[in-house]
Tab-separated table of C-alpha atoms in Angstrom:
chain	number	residue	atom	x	y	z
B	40	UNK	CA	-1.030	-36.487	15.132
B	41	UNK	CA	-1.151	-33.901	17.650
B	42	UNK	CA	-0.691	-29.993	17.476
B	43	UNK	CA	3.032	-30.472	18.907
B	44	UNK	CA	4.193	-33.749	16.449
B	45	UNK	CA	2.786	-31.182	13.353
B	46	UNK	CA	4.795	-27.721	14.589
B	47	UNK	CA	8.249	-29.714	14.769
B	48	UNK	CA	7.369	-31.709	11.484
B	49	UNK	CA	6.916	-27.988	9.627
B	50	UNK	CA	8.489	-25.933	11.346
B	51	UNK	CA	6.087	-23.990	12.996
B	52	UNK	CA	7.323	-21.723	16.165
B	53	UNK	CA	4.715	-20.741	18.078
B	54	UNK	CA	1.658	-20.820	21.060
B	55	UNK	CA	-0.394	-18.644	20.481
B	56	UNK	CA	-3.868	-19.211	21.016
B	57	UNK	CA	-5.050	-18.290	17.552
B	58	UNK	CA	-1.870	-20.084	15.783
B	59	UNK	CA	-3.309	-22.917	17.601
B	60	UNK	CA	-6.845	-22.698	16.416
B	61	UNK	CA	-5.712	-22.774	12.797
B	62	UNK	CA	-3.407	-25.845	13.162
B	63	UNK	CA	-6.361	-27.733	15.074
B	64	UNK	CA	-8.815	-26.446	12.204
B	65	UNK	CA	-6.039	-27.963	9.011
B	66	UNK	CA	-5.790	-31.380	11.272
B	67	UNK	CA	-9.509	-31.876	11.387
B	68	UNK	CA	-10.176	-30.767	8.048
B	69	UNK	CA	-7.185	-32.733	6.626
B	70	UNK	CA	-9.032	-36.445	6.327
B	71	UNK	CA	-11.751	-34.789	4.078
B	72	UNK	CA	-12.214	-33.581	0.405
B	73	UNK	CA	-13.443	-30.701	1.671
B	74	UNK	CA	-12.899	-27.137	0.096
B	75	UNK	CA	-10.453	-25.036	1.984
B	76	UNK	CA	-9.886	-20.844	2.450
B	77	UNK	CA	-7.248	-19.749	4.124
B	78	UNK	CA	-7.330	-16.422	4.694
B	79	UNK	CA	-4.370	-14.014	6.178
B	80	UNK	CA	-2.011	-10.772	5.487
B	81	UNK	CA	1.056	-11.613	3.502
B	82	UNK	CA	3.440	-13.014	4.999
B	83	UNK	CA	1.360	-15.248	7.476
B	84	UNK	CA	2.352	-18.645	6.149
B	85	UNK	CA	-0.245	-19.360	4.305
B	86	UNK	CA	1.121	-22.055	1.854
B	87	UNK	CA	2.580	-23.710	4.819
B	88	UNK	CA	-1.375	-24.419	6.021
B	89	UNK	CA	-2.255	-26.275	2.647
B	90	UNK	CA	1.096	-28.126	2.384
B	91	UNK	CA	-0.045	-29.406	6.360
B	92	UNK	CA	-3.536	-30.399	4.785
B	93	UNK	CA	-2.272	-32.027	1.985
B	94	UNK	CA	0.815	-34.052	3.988
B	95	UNK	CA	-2.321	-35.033	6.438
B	96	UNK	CA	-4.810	-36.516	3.549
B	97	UNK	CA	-5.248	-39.214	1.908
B	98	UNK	CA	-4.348	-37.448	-1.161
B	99	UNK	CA	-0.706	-37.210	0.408
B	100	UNK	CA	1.136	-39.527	-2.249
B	101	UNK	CA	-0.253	-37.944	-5.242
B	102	UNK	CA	0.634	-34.207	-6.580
B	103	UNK	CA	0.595	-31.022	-4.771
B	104	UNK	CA	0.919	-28.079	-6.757
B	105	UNK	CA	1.059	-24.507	-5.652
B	106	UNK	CA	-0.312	-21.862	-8.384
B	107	UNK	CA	-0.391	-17.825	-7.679
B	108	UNK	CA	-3.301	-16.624	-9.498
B	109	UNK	CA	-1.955	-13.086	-9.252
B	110	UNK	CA	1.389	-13.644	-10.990
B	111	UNK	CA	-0.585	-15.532	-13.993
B	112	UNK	CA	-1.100	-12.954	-16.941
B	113	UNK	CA	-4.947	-12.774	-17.334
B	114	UNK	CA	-5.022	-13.894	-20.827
B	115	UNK	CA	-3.342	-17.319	-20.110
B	116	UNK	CA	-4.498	-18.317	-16.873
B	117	UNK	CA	-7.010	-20.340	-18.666
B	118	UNK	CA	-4.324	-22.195	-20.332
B	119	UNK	CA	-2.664	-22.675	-17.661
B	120	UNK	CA	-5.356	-24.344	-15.086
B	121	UNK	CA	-7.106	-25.854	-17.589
B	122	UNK	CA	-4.900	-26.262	-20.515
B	123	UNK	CA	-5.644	-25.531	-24.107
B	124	UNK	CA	-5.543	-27.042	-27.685
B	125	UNK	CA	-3.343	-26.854	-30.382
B	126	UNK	CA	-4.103	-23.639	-32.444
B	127	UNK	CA	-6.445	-22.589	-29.838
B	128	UNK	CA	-4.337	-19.075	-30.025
B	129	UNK	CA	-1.634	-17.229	-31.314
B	130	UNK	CA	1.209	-19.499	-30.492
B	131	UNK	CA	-0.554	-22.879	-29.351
B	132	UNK	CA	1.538	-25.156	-31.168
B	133	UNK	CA	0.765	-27.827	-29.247
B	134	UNK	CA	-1.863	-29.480	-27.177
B	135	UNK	CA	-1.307	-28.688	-23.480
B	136	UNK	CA	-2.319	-30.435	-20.150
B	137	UNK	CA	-3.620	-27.758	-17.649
B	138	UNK	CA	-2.660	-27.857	-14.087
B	139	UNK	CA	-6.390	-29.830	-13.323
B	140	UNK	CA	-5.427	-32.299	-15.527
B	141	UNK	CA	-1.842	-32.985	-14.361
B	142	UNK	CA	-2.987	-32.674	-11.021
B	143	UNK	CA	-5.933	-35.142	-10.863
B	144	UNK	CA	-6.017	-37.211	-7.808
B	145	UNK	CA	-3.809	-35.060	-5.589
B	146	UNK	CA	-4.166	-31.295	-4.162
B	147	UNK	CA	-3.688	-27.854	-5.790
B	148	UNK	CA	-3.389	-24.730	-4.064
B	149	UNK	CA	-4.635	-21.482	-5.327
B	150	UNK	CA	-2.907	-18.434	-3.997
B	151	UNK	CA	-4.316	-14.500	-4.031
B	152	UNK	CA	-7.793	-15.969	-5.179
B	153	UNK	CA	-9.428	-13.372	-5.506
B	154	UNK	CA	-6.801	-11.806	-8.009
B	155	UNK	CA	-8.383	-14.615	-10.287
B	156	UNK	CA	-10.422	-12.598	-13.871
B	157	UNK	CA	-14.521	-13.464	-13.624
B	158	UNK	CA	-13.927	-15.508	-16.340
B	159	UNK	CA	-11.846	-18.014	-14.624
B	160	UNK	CA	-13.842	-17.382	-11.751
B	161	UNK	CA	-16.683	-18.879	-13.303
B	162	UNK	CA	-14.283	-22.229	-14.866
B	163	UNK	CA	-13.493	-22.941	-11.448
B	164	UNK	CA	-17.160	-22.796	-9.997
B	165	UNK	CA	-18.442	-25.620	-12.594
B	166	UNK	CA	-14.747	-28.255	-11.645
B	167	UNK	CA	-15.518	-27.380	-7.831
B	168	UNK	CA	-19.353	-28.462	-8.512
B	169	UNK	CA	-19.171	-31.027	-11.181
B	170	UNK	CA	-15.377	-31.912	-11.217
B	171	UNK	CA	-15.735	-31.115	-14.802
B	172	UNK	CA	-13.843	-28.644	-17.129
B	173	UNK	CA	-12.950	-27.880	-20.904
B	174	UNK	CA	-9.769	-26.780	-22.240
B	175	UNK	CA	-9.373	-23.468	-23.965
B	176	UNK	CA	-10.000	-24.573	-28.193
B	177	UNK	CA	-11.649	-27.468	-27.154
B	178	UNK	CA	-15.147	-28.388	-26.974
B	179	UNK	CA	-14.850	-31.859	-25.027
B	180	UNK	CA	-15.679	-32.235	-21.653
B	181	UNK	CA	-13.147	-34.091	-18.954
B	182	UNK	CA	-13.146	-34.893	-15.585
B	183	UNK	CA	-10.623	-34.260	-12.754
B	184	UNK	CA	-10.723	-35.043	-9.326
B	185	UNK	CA	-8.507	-32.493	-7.304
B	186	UNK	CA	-9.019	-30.947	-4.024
B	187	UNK	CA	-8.678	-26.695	-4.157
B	188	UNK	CA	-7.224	-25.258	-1.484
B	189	UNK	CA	-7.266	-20.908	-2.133
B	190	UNK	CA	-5.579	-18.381	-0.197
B	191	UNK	CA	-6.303	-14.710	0.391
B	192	UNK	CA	-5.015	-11.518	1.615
B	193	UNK	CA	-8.314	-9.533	0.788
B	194	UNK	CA	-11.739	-9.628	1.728
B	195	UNK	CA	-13.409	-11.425	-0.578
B	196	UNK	CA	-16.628	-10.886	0.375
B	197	UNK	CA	-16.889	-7.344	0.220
B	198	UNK	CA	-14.662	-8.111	-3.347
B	199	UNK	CA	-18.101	-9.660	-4.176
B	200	UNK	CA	-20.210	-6.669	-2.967
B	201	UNK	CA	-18.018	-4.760	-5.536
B	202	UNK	CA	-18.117	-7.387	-7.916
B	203	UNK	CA	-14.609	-8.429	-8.044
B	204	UNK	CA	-15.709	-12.014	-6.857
B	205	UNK	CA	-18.405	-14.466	-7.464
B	206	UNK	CA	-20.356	-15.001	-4.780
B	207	UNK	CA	-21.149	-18.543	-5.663
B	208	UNK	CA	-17.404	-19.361	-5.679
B	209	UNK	CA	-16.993	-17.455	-2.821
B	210	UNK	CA	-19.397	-19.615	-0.610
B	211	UNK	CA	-18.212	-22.646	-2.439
B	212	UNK	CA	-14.413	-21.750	-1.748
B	213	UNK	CA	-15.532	-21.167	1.826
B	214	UNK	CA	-16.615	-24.364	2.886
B	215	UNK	CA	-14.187	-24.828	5.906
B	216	UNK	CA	-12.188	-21.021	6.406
B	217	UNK	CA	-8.828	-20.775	8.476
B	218	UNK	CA	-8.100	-17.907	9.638
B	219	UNK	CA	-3.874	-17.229	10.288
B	220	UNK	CA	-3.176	-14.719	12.621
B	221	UNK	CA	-0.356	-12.063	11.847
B	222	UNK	CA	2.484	-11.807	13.502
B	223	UNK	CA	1.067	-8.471	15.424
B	224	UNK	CA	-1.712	-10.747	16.726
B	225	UNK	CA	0.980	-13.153	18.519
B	226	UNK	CA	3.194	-10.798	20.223
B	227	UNK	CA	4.272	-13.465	22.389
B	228	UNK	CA	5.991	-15.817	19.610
B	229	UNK	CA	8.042	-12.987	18.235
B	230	UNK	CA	10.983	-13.711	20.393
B	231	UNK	CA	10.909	-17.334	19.552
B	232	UNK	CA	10.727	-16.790	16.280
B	233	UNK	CA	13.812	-14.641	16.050
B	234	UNK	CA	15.877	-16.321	17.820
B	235	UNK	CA	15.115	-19.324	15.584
B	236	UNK	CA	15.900	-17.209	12.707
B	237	UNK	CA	18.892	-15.482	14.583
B	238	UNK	CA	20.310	-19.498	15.169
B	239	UNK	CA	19.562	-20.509	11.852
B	240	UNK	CA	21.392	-17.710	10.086
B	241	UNK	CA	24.442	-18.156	12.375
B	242	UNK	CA	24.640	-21.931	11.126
B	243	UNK	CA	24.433	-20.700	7.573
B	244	UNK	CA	27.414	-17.770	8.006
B	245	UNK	CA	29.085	-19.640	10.213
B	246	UNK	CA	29.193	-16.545	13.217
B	247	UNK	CA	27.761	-16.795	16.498
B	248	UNK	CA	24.522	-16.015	17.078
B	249	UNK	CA	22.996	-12.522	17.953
B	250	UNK	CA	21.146	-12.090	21.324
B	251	UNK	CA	18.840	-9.294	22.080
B	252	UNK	CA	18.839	-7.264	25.230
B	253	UNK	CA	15.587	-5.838	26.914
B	254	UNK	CA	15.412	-2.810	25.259
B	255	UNK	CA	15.751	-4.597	22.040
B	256	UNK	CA	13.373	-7.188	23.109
B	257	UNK	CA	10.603	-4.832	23.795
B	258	UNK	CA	11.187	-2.450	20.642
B	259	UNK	CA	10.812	-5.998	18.535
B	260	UNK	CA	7.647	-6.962	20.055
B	261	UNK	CA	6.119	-3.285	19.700
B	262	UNK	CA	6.742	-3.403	16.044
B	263	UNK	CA	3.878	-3.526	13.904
B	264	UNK	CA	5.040	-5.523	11.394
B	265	UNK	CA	3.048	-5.490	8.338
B	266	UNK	CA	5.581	-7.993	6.210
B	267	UNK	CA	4.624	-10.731	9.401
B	268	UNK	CA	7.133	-13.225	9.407
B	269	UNK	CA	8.553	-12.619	6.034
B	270	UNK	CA	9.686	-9.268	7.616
B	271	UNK	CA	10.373	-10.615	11.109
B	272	UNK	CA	13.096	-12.845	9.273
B	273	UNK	CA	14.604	-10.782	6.602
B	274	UNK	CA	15.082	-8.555	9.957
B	275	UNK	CA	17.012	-11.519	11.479
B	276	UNK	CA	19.266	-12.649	8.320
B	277	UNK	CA	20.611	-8.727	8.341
B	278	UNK	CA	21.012	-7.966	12.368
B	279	UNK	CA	23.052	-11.548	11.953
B	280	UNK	CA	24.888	-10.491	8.947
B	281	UNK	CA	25.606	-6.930	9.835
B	282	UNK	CA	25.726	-6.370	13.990
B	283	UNK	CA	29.090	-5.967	14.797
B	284	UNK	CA	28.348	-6.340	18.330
B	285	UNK	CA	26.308	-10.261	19.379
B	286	UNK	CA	24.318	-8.268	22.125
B	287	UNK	CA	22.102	-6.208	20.043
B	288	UNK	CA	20.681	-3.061	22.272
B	289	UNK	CA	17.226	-1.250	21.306
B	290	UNK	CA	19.562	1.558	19.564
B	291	UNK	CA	21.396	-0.609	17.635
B	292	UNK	CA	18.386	-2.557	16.399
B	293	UNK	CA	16.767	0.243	15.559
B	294	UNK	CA	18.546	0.794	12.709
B	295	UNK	CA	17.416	-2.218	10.979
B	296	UNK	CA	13.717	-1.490	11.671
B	297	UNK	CA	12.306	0.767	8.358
B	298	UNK	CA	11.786	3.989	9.846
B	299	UNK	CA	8.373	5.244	10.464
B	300	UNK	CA	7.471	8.606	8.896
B	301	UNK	CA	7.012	11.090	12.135
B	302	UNK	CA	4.708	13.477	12.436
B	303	UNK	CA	6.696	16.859	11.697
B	304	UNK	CA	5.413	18.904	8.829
B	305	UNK	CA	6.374	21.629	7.111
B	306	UNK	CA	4.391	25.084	7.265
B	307	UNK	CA	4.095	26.272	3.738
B	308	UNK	CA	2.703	30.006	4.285
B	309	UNK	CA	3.653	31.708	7.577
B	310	UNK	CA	1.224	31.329	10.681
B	311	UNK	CA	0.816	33.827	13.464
B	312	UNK	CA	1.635	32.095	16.978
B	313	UNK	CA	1.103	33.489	20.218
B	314	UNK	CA	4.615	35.030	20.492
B	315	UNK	CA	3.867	36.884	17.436
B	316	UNK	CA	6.280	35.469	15.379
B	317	UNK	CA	5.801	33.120	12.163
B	318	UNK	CA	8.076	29.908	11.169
B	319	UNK	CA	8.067	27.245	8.913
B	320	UNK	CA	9.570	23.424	9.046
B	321	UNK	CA	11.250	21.697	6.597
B	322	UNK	CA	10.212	18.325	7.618
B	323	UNK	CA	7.138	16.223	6.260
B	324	UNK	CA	5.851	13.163	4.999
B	325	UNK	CA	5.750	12.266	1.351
B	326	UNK	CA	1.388	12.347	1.792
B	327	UNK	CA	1.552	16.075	3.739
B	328	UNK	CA	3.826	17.665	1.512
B	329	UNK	CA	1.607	16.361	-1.365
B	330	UNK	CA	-1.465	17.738	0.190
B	331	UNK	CA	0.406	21.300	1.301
B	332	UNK	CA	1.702	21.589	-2.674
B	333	UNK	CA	-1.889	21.351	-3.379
B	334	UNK	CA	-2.812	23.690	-0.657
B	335	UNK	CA	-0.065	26.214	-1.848
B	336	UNK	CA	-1.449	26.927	-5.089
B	337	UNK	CA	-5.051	26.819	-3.873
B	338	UNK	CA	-4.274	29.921	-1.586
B	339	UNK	CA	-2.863	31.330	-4.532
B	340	UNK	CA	-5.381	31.031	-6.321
B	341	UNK	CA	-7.536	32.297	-3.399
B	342	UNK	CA	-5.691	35.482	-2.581
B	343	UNK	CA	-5.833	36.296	-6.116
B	344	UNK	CA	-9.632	35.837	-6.536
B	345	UNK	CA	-9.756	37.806	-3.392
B	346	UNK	CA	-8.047	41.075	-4.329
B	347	UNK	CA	-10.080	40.827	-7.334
B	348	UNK	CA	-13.261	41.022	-5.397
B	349	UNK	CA	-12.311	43.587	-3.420
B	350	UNK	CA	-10.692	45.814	-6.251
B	351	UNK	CA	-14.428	45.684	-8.177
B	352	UNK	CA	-16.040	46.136	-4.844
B	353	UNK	CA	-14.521	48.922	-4.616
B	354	UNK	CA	-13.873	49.997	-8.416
B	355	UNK	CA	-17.567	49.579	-8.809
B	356	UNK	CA	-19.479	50.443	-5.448
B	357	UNK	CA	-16.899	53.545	-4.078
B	358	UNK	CA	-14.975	53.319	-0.962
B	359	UNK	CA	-13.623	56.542	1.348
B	360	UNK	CA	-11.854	55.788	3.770
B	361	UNK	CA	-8.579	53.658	5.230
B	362	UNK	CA	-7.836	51.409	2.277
B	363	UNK	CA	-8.776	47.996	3.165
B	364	UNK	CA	-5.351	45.771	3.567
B	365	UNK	CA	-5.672	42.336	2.240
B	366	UNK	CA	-2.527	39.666	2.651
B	367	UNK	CA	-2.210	35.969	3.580
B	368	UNK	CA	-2.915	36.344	7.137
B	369	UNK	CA	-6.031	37.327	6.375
B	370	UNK	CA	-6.747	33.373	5.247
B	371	UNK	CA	-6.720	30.492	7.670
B	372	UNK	CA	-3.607	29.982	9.019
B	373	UNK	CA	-2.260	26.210	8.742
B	374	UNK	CA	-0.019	24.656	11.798
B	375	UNK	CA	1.582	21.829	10.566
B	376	UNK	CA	-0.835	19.434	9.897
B	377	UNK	CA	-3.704	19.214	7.119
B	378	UNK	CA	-5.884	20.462	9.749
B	379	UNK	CA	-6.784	24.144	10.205
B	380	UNK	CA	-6.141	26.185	12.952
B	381	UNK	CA	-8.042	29.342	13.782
B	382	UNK	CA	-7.828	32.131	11.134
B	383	UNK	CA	-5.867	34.924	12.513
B	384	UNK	CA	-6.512	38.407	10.964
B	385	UNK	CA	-3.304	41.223	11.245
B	386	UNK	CA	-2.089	43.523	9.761
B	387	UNK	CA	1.276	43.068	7.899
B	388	UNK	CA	4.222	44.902	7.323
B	389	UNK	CA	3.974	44.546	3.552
B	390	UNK	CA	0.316	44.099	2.566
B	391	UNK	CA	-1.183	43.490	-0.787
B	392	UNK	CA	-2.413	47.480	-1.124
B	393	UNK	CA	-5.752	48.388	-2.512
B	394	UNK	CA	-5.817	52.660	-2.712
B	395	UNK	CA	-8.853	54.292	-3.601
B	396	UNK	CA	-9.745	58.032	-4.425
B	397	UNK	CA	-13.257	59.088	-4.257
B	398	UNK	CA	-15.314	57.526	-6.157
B	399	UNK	CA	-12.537	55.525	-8.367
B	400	UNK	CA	-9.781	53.687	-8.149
B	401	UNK	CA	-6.618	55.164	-9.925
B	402	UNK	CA	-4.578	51.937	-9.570
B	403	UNK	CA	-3.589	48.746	-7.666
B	404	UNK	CA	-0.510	47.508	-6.880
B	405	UNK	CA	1.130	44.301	-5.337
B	406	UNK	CA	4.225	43.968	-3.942
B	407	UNK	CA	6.481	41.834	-1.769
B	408	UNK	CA	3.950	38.808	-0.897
B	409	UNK	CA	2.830	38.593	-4.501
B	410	UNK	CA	6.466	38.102	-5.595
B	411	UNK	CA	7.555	35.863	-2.605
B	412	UNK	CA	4.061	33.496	-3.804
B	413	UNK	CA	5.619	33.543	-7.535
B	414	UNK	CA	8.920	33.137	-6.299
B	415	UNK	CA	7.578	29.377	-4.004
B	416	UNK	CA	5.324	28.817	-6.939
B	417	UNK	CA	8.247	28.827	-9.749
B	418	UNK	CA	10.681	26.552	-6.975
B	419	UNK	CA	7.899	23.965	-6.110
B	420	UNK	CA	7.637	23.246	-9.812
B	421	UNK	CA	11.661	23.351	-10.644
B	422	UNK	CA	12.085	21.010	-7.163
B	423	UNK	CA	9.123	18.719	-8.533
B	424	UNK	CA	10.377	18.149	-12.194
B	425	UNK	CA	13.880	17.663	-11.075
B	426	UNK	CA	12.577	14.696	-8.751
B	427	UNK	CA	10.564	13.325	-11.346
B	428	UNK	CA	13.187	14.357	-13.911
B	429	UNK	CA	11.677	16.283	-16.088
B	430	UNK	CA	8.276	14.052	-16.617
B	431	UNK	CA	5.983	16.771	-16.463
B	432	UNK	CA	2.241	14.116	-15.922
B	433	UNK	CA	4.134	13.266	-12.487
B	434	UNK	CA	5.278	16.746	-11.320
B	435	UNK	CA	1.514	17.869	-12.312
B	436	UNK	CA	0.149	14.984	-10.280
B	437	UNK	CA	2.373	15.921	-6.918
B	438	UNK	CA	1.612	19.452	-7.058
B	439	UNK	CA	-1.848	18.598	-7.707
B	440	UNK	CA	-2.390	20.576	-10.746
B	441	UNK	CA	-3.168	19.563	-14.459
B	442	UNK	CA	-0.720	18.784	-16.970
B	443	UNK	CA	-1.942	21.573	-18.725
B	444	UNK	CA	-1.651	24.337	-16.335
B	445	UNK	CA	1.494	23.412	-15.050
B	446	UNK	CA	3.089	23.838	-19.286
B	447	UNK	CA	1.645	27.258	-18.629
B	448	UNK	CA	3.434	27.805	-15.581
B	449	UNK	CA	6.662	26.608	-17.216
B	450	UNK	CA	6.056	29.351	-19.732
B	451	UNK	CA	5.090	32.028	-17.653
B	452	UNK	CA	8.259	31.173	-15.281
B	453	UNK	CA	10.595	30.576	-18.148
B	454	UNK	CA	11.681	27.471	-16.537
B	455	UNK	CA	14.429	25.482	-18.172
B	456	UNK	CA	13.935	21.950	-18.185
């Protein structure tokens, strides 16, 4: 059967060169017993590779069964590959046939592999080897005679470097490897592809079909997408069900595309720029305004360890002269981004005043920058335990802070919950 007869049988839209590859590599692999991997994102169409092998074997008239490892709880994944016997555990009231016993003579198909425990890991090695396998309570020995085809998403073998994976079964499971491209890999079958899903939803809902125009053509093929043609379709069924207009322009399609976090950031502390003057945005990502939460109460904590130094310094050593002027400026300055910029040292309007006399110090006082940090400080932490309502492990998390320190804070601010 060629590459052509296979694509129109399952459905497969598509040239690519390295679509192509992997079809060739499932036809010539097909006639064999031979252990398969198929390896790709999510999304790819994996599953549709092993139902191609299986529909091309000899096996073809006997059962194909598809099992995700990763939705199997660990404790009965046993049972349910190899099956168990009565009173084997806590609620085995009856013998069971596993899925390599039910399955004997015909395929089965082992998705997110390497979600699989050790344990099981180490059942499958011995059927793959032997053919042989014991059910869970049992202490007989059977024999099946299935063909395993796995599936991944990860890289198994550096799962094994960080021993998450066998690497007998990995090299066993490896035998023949197919590799399926992601949709980001195949620019060029994108179009097909949604207008096959854009044609097939308008038979379903009964409306005519939606067309793309240039624009909308070009922003579709530029898209990353990391869903692959689960996400190219699920785009399709709602531009069909929701586009009021049939000729869908780059704007309009747009909207349907999840929106990429940009790049704007908000300035937490003010920062000197050449004009002289200091702003701050009110736009971020989720990660940077984590990381500039943490960074506000590390400059806190900075300043404060700062004036301390230099009121002992001082205190301890003498000082004539100007008193020194210490404020925020006088720390690096931050522009945006998690990177820093240049430290910028000025004087400010309001500093952060240490006076001295002599050879003591009488007193020091802070004013209007102390109160404005309290003042950020005490509204990060009301902002952060209304958006995790009130649960104070996840507020202490996002502001990067301990549990316990942030009860103090609640304290100190006489914050309401």
């Amino acid at each position: 059967m060629d590459i052509q007869s296979i694509k129109n049988r399952f459905a497969i839209i598509g040239n690519s060169p390295g679509l192509n590859h992997a079809l060739n590599t499932a036809v010539q692999v097909a006639n064999t017993d031979l252990t398969v991997l198929i390896v790709g994102e999510s999304g790819v169409g994996k599953e549709v590779f092993s139902q191609i092998i299986h529909a091309l074997s000899a096996r073809k008239h006997n059962p194909f069964i598809a099992v995700n490892c990763g939705a199997i709880p660990e404790g009965t994944i046993d049972s349910e590959l190899f099956g168990h016997e009565k009173g084997a555990f806590t609620g085995a009231v009856d013998s069971r046939k596993g899925y390599f016993e039910t399955v004997s003579g015909g395929t089965i198909f082992l998705d997110e592999i390497g979600e699989m425990p050790l344990g099981t890991q180490a059942r499958l090695l011995r059927v793959l080897e032997t053919g042989e396998f014991i059910r869970v309570g049992s202490s007989k020995v059977q024999k099946t005679d299935v063909r395993v085809i796995a599936a991944t998403n990860r890289d198994l073998l550096e799962y094994t470097q960080q021993g998450k994976f066998r690497q007998d079964l990995y090299y066993r499971l490896s035998t023949v490897p197919i590799r399926v491209p992601s949709l980001r890999d195949r620019k060029e079958d994108i179009p097909l592809l949604f207008r096959k899903f854009a044609s097939d939803f308008s038979e379903r809902y009964k409306t005519p079909s939606v067309q793309l125009d240039a624009a909308a053509l070009q922003l579709l093929v530029n898209y990353p997408w990391p869903g692959n043609i689960r996400e190219l379709k699920n785009i399709a069924e709602q531009v069909s069900v929701l586009s009021v207009e049939k000729m869908v322009n780059g704007e309009a399609l747009q909207g349907f595309l999840p929106q990429k976090e940009g790049n704007r950031a908000m300035t937490l502390l003010p920062a000197v720029t050449s004009g002289g003057s200091s702003h701050a945005s009110d736009s971020t990502t989720t990660t940077e305004r984590d990381i500039l939460y943490k960074l506000f109460f590390d400059l806190k904590k900075d300043m404060n360890d700062l004036k301390q130094m230099m009121f002992e310094m001082v205190h301890h050593q003498g000082y004539s002269g100007t008193p020194p002027v210490v404020n925020e400026n006088m720390l690096p300055a931050y522009n945006g981004s998690v990177e820093p910029v240049t430290p910028v040292y000025t004087p400010a309007s309001t500093p952060i005043l240490i006076q001295a006399s002599g050879e003591h110090v009488d007193h020091h006082e802070e004013v209007e920058e102390s109160l404005q940090l309290a003042d950020r400080e005490k509204e990060f932490i009301i902002k952060s335990l209304k958006k995790h309502k009130g649960r104070r492990r996840d507020a202490a998390n996002e502001l990067g802070i301990s549990e316990r320190t942030l009860y103090r804070k609640i304290k100190e601010y006489d914050i309401k919950e």
